[in-house]
């Protein structure tokens, strides 16, 4: 089975960018330690500052499911959830060609 790619966009409320950035940085560091995490990168949009983007590669759907239930994921959602301008948009990707 090939690796699974996921992109997520996370919009911070104006004034909450640092809180969300710090929370996502901690989440990324912990996520990289997870079994099944091939890579986990965190970016901030140059076109829309305050919009964060994760680019993730996971070994399996089970690894993604475990990630979503992990204590550090659940904690991060609880910590900076109120600082978001909207719900994160999570995009599982499929190859086009």
Short mmCIF file of C-alpha atoms in Angstrom, two decimals:
data_model
loop_
_atom_site.label_atom_id
_atom_site.label_comp_id
_atom_site.label_asym_id
_atom_site.label_seq_id
_atom_site.Cartn_x
_atom_site.Cartn_y
_atom_site.Cartn_z
CA UNK A 1 0.00 0.00 0.00
CA UNK A 2 1.30 3.48 -0.82
CA UNK A 3 1.57 6.32 1.66
CA UNK A 4 -1.42 8.57 2.26
CA UNK A 5 -1.08 12.33 1.81
CA UNK A 6 -3.16 14.88 3.69
CA UNK A 7 -3.22 18.68 3.52
CA UNK A 8 -5.01 20.75 6.15
CA UNK A 9 -5.61 24.49 6.19
CA UNK A 10 -6.15 26.13 9.57
CA UNK A 11 -7.28 29.80 9.71
CA UNK A 12 -6.40 31.78 12.85
CA UNK A 13 -8.56 34.64 14.11
CA UNK A 14 -6.90 38.04 13.76
CA UNK A 15 -4.78 38.56 16.86
CA UNK A 16 -4.57 34.83 17.60
CA UNK A 17 -1.91 33.96 15.04
CA UNK A 18 0.84 33.43 17.63
CA UNK A 19 -1.35 31.15 19.77
CA UNK A 20 -2.32 29.01 16.78
CA UNK A 21 1.24 29.00 15.38
CA UNK A 22 2.65 27.84 18.73
CA UNK A 23 -0.03 25.18 19.15
CA UNK A 24 0.48 23.85 15.66
CA UNK A 25 4.27 23.86 16.07
CA UNK A 26 3.94 21.69 19.18
CA UNK A 27 1.42 19.45 17.43
CA UNK A 28 3.75 19.01 14.45
CA UNK A 29 6.70 18.10 16.69
CA UNK A 30 4.69 15.46 18.55
CA UNK A 31 3.06 14.15 15.38
CA UNK A 32 6.47 13.52 13.78
CA UNK A 33 7.19 11.06 16.62
CA UNK A 34 4.09 8.97 15.91
CA UNK A 35 4.39 5.51 14.48
CA UNK A 36 3.14 5.69 10.91
CA UNK A 37 4.06 9.35 10.39
CA UNK A 38 6.26 9.54 7.29
CA UNK A 39 6.45 13.35 7.34
CA UNK A 40 4.59 16.28 8.88
CA UNK A 41 5.35 19.81 7.71
CA UNK A 42 3.83 23.06 8.93
CA UNK A 43 3.63 26.23 6.83
CA UNK A 44 2.04 29.66 7.05
CA UNK A 45 0.51 31.02 3.87
CA UNK A 46 2.50 33.89 2.34
CA UNK A 47 -0.66 34.94 0.46
CA UNK A 48 -2.90 34.85 3.58
CA UNK A 49 -0.83 35.36 6.74
CA UNK A 50 -2.55 33.71 9.69
CA UNK A 51 -3.64 30.76 7.57
CA UNK A 52 -1.59 27.70 8.44
CA UNK A 53 -1.14 24.64 6.27
CA UNK A 54 0.00 21.17 7.26
CA UNK A 55 1.35 18.81 4.62
CA UNK A 56 1.31 15.30 6.04
CA UNK A 57 2.29 11.85 4.80
CA UNK A 58 1.09 8.79 6.70
CA UNK A 59 1.89 5.11 6.24
CA UNK A 60 -1.75 4.00 6.48
CA UNK A 61 -5.30 5.05 7.24
CA UNK A 62 -4.89 3.39 10.65
CA UNK A 63 -1.96 5.74 11.37
CA UNK A 64 -4.12 8.77 10.45
CA UNK A 65 -6.96 7.51 12.62
CA UNK A 66 -4.58 7.00 15.56
CA UNK A 67 -3.18 10.50 15.02
CA UNK A 68 -6.64 12.06 15.19
CA UNK A 69 -7.25 10.29 18.53
CA UNK A 70 -3.80 10.95 20.01
CA UNK A 71 -3.62 12.93 23.26
CA UNK A 72 -1.45 15.64 21.68
CA UNK A 73 -3.91 16.11 18.79
CA UNK A 74 -6.91 16.27 21.10
CA UNK A 75 -5.05 18.65 23.43
CA UNK A 76 -4.05 20.95 20.57
CA UNK A 77 -7.61 21.14 19.30
CA UNK A 78 -8.80 22.05 22.79
CA UNK A 79 -6.08 24.65 23.37
CA UNK A 80 -6.30 26.70 20.20
CA UNK A 81 -9.74 25.75 18.89
CA UNK A 82 -11.33 28.99 20.15
CA UNK A 83 -8.61 30.95 18.36
CA UNK A 84 -9.61 29.70 14.91
CA UNK A 85 -11.48 31.84 12.39
CA UNK A 86 -13.20 28.73 11.04
CA UNK A 87 -13.05 24.98 11.01
CA UNK A 88 -9.84 23.43 9.67
CA UNK A 89 -10.26 22.10 6.12
CA UNK A 90 -8.73 18.63 5.93
CA UNK A 91 -7.99 17.28 2.47
CA UNK A 92 -7.02 13.62 2.05
CA UNK A 93 -5.35 13.52 -1.35
CA UNK A 94 -5.45 10.97 -4.14
CA UNK A 95 -3.01 10.80 -7.04
CA UNK A 96 -4.26 12.14 -10.34
CA UNK A 97 -1.78 10.30 -12.51
#
